[in-house]
Coordinates of C-alpha atoms in Angstrom, one line a residue:
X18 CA 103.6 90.7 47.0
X19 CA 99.5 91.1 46.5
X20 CA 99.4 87.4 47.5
X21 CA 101.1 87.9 50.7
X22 CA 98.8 91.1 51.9
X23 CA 96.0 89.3 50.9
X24 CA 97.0 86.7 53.0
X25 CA 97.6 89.2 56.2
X26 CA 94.4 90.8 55.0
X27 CA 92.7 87.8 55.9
X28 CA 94.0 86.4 59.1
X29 CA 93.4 90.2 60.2
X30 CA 90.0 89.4 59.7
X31 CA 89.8 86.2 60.6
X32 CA 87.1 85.8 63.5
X33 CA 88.1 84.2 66.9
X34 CA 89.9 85.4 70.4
X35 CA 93.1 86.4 69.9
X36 CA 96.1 85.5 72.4
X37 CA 96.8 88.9 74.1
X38 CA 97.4 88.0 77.8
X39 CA 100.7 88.0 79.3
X40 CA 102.2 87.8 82.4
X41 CA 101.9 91.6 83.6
X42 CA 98.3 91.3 81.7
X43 CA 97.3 88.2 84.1
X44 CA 98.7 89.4 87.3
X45 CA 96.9 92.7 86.9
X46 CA 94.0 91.0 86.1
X47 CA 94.0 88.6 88.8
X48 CA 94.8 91.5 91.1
X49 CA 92.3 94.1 89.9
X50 CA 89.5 91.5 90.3
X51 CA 90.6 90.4 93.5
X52 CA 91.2 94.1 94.7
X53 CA 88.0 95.6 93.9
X54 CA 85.2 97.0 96.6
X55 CA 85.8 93.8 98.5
X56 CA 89.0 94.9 101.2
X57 CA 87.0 98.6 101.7
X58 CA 83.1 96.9 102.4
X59 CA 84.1 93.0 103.7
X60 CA 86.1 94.2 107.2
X61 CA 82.2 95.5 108.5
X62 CA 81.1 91.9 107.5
X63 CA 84.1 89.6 109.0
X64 CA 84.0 92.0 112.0
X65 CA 80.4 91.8 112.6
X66 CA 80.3 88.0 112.7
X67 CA 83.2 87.3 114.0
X68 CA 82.9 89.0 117.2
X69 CA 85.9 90.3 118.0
X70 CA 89.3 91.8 116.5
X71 CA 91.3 88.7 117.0
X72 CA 89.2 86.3 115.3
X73 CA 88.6 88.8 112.6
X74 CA 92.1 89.3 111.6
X75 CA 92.6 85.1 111.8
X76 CA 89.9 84.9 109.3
X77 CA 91.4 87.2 107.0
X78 CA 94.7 85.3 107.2
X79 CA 93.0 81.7 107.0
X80 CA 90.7 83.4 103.8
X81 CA 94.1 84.1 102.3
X82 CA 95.4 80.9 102.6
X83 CA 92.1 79.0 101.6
X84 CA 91.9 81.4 98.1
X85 CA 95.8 80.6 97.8
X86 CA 95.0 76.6 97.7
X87 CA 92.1 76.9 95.6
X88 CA 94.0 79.5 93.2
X89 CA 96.1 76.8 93.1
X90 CA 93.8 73.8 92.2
X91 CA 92.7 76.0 89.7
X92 CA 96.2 76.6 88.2
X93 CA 96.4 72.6 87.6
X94 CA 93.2 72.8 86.0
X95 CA 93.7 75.9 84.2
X96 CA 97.1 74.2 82.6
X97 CA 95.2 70.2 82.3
X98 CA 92.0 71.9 80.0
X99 CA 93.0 74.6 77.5
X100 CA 89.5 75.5 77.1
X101 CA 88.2 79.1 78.4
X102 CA 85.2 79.0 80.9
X103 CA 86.6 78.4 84.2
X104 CA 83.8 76.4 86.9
X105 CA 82.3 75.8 84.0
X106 CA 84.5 73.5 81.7
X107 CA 85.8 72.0 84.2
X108 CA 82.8 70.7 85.6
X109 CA 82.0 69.4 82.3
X110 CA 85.2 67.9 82.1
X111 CA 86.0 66.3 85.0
X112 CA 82.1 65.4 86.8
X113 CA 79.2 65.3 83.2
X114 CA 77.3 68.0 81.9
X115 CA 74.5 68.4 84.1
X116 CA 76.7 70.2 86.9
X117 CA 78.1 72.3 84.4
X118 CA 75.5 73.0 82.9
X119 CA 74.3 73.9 86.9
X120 CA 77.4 76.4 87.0
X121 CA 76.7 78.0 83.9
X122 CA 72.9 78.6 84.6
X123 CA 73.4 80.3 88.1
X124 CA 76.2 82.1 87.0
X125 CA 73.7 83.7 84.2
X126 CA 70.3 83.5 86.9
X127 CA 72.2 84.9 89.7
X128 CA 76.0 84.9 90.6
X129 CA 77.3 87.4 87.9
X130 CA 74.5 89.4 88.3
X131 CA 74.7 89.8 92.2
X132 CA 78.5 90.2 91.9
X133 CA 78.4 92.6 89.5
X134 CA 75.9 94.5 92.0
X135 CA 78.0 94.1 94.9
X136 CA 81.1 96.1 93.0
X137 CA 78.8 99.0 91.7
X138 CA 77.4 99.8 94.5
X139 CA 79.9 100.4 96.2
X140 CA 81.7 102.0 93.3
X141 CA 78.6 104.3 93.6
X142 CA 79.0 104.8 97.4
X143 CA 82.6 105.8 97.2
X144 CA 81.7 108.3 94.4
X145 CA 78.8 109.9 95.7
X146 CA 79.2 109.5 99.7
X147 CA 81.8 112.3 100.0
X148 CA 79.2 114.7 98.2
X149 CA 76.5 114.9 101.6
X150 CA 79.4 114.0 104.3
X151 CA 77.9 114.2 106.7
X152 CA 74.9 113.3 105.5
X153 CA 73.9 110.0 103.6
X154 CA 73.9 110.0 100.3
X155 CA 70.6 109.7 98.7
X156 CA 70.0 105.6 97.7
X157 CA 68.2 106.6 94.3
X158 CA 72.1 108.6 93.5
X159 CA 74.3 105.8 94.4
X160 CA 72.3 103.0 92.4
X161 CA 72.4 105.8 89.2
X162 CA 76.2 106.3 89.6
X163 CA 76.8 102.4 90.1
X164 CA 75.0 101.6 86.8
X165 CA 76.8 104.7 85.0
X166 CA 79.6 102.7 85.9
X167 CA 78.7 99.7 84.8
X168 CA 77.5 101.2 81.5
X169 CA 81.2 102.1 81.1
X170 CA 82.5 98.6 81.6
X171 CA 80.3 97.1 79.3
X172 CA 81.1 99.5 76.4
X173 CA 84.8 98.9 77.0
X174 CA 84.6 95.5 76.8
X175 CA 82.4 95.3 73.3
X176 CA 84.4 97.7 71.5
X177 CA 87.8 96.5 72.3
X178 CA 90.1 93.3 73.9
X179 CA 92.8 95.7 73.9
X180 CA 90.9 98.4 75.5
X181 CA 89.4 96.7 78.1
X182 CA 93.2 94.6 79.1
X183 CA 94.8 98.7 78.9
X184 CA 92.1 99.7 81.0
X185 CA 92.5 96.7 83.7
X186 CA 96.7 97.5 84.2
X187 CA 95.9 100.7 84.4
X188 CA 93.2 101.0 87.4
X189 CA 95.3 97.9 89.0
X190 CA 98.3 100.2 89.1
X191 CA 96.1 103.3 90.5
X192 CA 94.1 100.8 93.0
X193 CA 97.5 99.8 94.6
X194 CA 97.9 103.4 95.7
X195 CA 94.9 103.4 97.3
X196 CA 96.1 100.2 99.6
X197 CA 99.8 102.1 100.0
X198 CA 98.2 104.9 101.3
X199 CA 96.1 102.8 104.1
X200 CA 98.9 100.7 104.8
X201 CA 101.6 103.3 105.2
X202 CA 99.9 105.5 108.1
X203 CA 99.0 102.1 110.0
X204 CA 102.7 100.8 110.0
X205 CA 103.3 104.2 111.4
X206 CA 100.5 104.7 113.8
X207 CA 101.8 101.1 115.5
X208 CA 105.1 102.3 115.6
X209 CA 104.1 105.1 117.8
X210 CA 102.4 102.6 120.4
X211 CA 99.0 102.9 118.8
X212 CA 98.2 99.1 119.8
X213 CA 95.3 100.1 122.5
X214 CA 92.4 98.7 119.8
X215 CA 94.3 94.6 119.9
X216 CA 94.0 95.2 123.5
X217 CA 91.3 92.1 125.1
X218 CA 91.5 91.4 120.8
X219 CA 89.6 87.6 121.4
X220 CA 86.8 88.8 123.9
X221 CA 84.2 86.2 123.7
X222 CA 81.6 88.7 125.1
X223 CA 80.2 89.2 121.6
X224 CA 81.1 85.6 120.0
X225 CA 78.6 84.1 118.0
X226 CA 80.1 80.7 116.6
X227 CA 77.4 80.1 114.0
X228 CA 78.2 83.6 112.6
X229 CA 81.7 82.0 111.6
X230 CA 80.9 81.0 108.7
X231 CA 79.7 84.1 107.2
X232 CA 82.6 86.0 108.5
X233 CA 84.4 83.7 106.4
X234 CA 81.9 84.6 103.5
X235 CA 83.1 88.0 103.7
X236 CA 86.6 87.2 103.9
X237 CA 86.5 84.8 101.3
X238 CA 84.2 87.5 99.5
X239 CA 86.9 89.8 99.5
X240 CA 89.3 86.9 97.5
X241 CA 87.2 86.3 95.4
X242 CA 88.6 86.6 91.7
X243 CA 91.7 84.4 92.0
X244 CA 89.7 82.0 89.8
X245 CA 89.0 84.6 86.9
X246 CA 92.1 84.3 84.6
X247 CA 90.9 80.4 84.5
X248 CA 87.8 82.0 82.4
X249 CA 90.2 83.0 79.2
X250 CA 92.8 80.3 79.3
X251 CA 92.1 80.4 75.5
X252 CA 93.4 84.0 75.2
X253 CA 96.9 83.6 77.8
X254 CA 100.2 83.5 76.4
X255 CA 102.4 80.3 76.9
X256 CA 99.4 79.0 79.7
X257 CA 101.2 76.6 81.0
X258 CA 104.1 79.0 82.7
X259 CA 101.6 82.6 82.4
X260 CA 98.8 81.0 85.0
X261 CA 100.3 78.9 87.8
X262 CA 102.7 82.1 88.0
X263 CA 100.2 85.0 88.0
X264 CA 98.2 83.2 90.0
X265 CA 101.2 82.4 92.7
X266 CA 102.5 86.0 92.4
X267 CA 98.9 87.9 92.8
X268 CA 97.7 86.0 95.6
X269 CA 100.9 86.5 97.9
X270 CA 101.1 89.7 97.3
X271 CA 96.9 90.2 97.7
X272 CA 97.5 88.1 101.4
X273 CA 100.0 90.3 102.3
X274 CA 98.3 93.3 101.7
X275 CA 94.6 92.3 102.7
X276 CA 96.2 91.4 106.3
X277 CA 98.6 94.6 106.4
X278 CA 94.9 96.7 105.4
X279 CA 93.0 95.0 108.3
X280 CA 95.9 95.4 111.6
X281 CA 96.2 99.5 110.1
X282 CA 92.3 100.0 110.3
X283 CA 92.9 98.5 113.9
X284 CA 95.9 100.5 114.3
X285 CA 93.9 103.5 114.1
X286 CA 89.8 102.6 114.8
X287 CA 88.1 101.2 117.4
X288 CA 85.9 97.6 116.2
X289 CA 82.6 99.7 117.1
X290 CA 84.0 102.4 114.7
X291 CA 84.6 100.2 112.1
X292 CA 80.7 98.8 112.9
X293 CA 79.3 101.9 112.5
X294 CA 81.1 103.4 109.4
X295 CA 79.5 103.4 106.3
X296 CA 83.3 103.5 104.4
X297 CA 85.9 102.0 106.3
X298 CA 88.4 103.3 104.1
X299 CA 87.0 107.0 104.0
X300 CA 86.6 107.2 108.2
X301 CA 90.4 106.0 108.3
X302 CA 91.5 108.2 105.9
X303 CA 90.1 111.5 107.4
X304 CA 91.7 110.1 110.4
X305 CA 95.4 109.3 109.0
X306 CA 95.6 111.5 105.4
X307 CA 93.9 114.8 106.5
X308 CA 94.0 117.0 103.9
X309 CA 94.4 114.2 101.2
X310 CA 91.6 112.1 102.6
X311 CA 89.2 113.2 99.8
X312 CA 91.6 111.5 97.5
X313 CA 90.5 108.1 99.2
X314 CA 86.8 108.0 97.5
X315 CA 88.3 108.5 94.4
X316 CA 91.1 105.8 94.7
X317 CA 88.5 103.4 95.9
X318 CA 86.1 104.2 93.4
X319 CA 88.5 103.7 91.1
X320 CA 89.5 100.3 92.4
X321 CA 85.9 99.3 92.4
X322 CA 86.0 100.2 88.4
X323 CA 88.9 97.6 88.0
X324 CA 87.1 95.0 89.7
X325 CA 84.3 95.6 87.5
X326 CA 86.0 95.8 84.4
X327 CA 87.7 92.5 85.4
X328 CA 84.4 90.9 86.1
X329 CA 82.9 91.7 82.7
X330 CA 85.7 91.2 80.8
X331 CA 86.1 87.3 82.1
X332 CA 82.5 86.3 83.0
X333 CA 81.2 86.3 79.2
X334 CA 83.6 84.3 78.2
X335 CA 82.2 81.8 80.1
X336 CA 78.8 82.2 78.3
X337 CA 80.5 82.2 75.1
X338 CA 82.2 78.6 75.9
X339 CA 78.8 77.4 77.1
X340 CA 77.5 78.5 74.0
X341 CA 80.1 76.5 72.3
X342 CA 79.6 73.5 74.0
X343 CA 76.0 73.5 73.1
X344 CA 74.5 74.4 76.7
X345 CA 73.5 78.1 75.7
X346 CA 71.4 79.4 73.1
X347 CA 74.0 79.8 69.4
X348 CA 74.0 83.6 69.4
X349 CA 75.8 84.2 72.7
X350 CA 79.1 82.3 71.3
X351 CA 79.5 84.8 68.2
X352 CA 82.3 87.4 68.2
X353 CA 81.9 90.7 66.3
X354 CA 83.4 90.7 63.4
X355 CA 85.7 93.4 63.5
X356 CA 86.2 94.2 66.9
X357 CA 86.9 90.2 68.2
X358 CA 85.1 90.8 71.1
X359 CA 82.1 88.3 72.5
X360 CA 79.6 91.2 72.6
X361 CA 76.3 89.0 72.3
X362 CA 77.5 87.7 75.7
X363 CA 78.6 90.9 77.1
X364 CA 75.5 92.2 76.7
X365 CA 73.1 89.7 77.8
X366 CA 74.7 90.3 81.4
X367 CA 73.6 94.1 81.3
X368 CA 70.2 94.7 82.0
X369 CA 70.6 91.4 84.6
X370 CA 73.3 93.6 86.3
X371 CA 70.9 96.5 86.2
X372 CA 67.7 95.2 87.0
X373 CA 69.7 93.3 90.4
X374 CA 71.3 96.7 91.1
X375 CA 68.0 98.6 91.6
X376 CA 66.7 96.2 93.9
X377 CA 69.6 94.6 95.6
X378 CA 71.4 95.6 99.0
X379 CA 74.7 95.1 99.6
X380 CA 75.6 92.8 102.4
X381 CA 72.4 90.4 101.3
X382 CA 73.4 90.2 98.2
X383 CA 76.9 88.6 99.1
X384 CA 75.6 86.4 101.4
X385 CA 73.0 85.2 98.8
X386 CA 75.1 84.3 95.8
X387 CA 78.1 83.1 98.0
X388 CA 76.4 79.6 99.2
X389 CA 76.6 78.9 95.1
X390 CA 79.6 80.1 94.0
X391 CA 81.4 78.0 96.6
X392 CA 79.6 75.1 96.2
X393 CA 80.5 74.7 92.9
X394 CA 83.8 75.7 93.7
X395 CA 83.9 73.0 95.8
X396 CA 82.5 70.8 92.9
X397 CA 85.4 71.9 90.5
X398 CA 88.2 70.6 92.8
X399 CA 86.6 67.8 94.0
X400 CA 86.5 67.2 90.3
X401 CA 90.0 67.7 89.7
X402 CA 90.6 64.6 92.3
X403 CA 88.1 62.5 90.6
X404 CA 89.9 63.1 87.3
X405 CA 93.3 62.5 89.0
X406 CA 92.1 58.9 90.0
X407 CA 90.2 58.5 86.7
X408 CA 93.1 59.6 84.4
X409 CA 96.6 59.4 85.9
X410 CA 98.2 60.0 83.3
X411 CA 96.5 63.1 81.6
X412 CA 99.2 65.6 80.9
X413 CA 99.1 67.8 83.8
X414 CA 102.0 70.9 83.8
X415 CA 101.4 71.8 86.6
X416 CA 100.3 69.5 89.6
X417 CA 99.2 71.1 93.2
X418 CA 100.2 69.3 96.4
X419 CA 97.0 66.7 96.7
X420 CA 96.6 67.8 100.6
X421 CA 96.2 71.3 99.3
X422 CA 93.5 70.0 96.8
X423 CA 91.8 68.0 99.8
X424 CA 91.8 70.5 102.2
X425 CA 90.5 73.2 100.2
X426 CA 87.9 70.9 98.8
X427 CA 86.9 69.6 102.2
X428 CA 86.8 72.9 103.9
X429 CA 84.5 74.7 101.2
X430 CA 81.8 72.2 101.6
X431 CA 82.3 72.4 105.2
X432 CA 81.8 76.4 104.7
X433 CA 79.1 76.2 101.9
X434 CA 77.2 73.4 104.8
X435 CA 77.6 75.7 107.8
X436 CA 76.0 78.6 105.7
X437 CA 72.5 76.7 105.5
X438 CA 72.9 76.7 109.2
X439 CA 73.7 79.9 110.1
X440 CA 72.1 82.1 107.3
X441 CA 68.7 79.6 105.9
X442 CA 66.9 81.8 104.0
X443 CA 69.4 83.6 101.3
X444 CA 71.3 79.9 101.1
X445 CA 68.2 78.0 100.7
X446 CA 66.9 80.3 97.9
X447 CA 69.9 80.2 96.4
X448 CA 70.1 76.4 96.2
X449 CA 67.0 76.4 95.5
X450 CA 67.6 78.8 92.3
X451 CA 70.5 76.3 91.4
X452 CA 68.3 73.4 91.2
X453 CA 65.6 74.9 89.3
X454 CA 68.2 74.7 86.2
X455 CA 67.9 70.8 86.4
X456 CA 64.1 71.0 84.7
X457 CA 65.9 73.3 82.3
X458 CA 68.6 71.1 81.5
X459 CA 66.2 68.1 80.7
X460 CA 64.0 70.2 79.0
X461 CA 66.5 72.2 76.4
X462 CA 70.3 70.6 76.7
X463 CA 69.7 66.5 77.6
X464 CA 67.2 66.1 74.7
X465 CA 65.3 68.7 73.4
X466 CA 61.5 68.2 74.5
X467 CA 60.4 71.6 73.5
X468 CA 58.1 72.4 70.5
X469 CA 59.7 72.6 67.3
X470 CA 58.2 75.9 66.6
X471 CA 60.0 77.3 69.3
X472 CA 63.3 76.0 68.0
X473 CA 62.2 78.1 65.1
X474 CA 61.4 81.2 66.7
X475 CA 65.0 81.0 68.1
X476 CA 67.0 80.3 64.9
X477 CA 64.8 83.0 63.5
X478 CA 65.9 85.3 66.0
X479 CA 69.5 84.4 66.4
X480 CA 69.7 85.0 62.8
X481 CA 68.4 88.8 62.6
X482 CA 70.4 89.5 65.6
X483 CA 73.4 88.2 64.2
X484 CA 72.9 90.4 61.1
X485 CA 71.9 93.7 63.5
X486 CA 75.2 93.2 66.0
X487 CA 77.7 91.9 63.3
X488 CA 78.4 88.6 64.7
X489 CA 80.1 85.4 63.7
X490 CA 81.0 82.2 65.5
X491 CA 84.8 81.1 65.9
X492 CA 86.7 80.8 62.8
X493 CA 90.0 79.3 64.4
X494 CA 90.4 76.6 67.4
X495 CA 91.7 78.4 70.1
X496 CA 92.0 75.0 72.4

């Protein structure tokens, strides 16, 4: 009898990711990601350069459908590589370790960061604006509310996996409210004729083709997180039938609802109002909800919160893989001991997040990390083709359509090579930012050319951080 609690005593305490994602756990998460700040700020941005209601509401339909294919690439190579870590492994897997190694250094430098950012703020805006309506709210506020918020996130997700999962199905539940409650008076507000604003819906008058492709940025902006159950394969139940699933059921229903969103804000605003407001979602709802629009901020803010806790619970783990693979420093693929969480590499990402929060601004900052996150994006599925020809006959469960994989692959380069074109400055920094990591992957990961007392320095640090956070590297294979 002591034999056998000594025994549950000690795979209690055993240190590594436990399995703790199901079904209902990965569609919400897939769902609260994808549903964060993205459907209330992104309509401003597709509108703006797309020039007209017509081809905004195409865009929003054809950024659906592009997420959809690459959700499913991503559900072939979700279910072909066990391994947690998303873009990441499965550019190491599929093209060598210098592009993943890429992935994994922008994704520190600048993507998670900026993304991160993006979500705050407007979690910020949506908590403070209604405060000074009409006024604006004061800048200085906003940013302080946004990183109270992410303060939040981050201390969910290093004191508990089960916290931070109970957290993301709850604020997916409440954010679906919040897109009921916009879709609702539009259906209605058409079926009382209200169809003036589609009217001339394709004027060319204020067309700007080279605009396009950041009008898809937005769009796609606003999809973004389909790939972010890919990040903790290690931790779903049963893989194989949990991810091509959850990802098939959360982006239909996402579509649906993104393009049901877009026609009611039409339904019931002119394009210039949706141009001018600050909060798409608040100006419709003080036009449709009356004396419940000041429940709107808070639904939003709210869904803003889930897309953040999303983001941070998924983005360390793709540190902590790196770390296991031997492309990040040791101490960032430790779990604490107790609490089984990756903390180290939880909290690397917050003062990043902070420090970009204080000086970012909104729409820049998408346009700025999107040339990178879709090119390797790109990379990844062109890498699952490679693979395919390489290795026919690695055990793949589940196999996307190959036309789905080459169309998805050859329209995201097509969008990430329009964007040097139309927006030069915030691409080119960011690729050039991406390749600065090359020097650093000669230098530290190829073969190590630094100074042995700096390899010193490290291991003495990673050790008395170690001891001061109460971390441990992976008892058990999880892959």
């Amino acid at each position: 009898m002591e034999g056998n609690k000594s025994e549950a005593k000690s795979g209690a305490e055993t240190v590594y990711l436990r399995k703790k994602i199901d079904l209902l756990g990965a569609v919400c998460l897939i769902i609260g990601t994808v549903v964060g700040s993205g459907i209330f700020i992104a309509p401003k941005g597709v509108l703006k350069n797309s020039g007209n209601v017509g081809l905004s509401l195409i865009i929003w339909v054809l950024s659906g459908i592009l997420s959809t294919f690459g959700a499913l690439c991503y559900a072939e190579l979700g279910t072909s590589f066990k391994k947690s870590g998303g873009h990441y492994i499965y550019l190491l897997e599929t093209l060598g370790p210098l592009p993943g190694f890429l992935r994994l250094w922008v994704e520190f430098i600048m993507i998670r960061p900026a993304v991160t950012s993006v979500v705050a703020l407007a979690f910020g805006r949506y908590v403070v604006e209604p405060l000074f309506t009409p006024c604006p709210a004061p800048t200085i506020l906003v940013k302080l509310m946004s990183i109270l918020g992410v303060t939040f996130v981050v201390a969910v997700n290093c004191w508990s996996v089960n916290w931070a999962s109970r957290t993301q199905i709850t604020l997916t539940l409440l954010k679906m409210v919040s897109l009921v409650l916009i879709i609702i008076p539009g259906i209605i507000a058409l079926a009382r004729g209200q169809t003036e604003n589609f009217k001339d819906a394709f004027d060319s008058s204020s067309l700007a083709l080279d605009k396009v492709p950041l009008a898809f940025f937005s769009g796609l902006y606003a999809y973004s997180g389909w790939f972010y159950l890919n990040f903790v394969t290690e931790e779903v139940i049963d893989p194989n039938r949990t991810i091509p699933l959850s990802i098939i059921v959360s982006m239909l229903t996402v579509t649906t609802a993104y393009v049901l969103i877009n026609i009611a804000y039409y339904a019931v605003m002119t394009a210039e109002e949706v141009l001018l407001s600050e909060a798409v979602a608040v100006t419709f709802a003080d036009r449709t909800l009356h004396g419940f629009s000041t429940v709107m901020p808070i639904l939003v803010a709210i869904s803003c919160l889930g897309a953040l806790n999303g983001g941070l619970f998924v983005a360390p783990r793709m540190l902590f893989v790196g770390s296991r693979e031997g492309h990040w420093p040791l101490l960032f693929s430790m779990i604490h001991i107790r609490r089984q969480t990756p903390m180290p590499a939880v909290l690397l990402l917050y003062p990043l997040v902070v420090l970009t929060l204080l000086r970012g601004d909104l729409f820049q900052l998408i346009n700025f990390y999107s040339f990178s996150r879709w090119f390797f994006i790109a990379l990844a599925t062109f890498g699952l083709l490679v693979h395919r020809y390489r290795f026919p006959d690695h055990p793949r469960p589940f196999k996307v359509p190959l036309v789905i994989a080459v169309v998805f692959t050859v329209v995201s380069f097509s969008i990430v090579g329009l964007s040097l074109y139309s927006d030069p400055w915030n691409t080119g920094i960011s690729c050039a930012i991406t390749l600065s990591g090359v020097p650093v992957y000669y230098l530290t990961v190829h073969r190590q050319r630094l100074p042995k007392s700096w390899s010193k320095a490290v291991d003495y640090i990673t050790i008395k951080m170690q001891i001061l956070m109460e971390v441990a590297q992976q008892e058990v294979q999880t892959f």
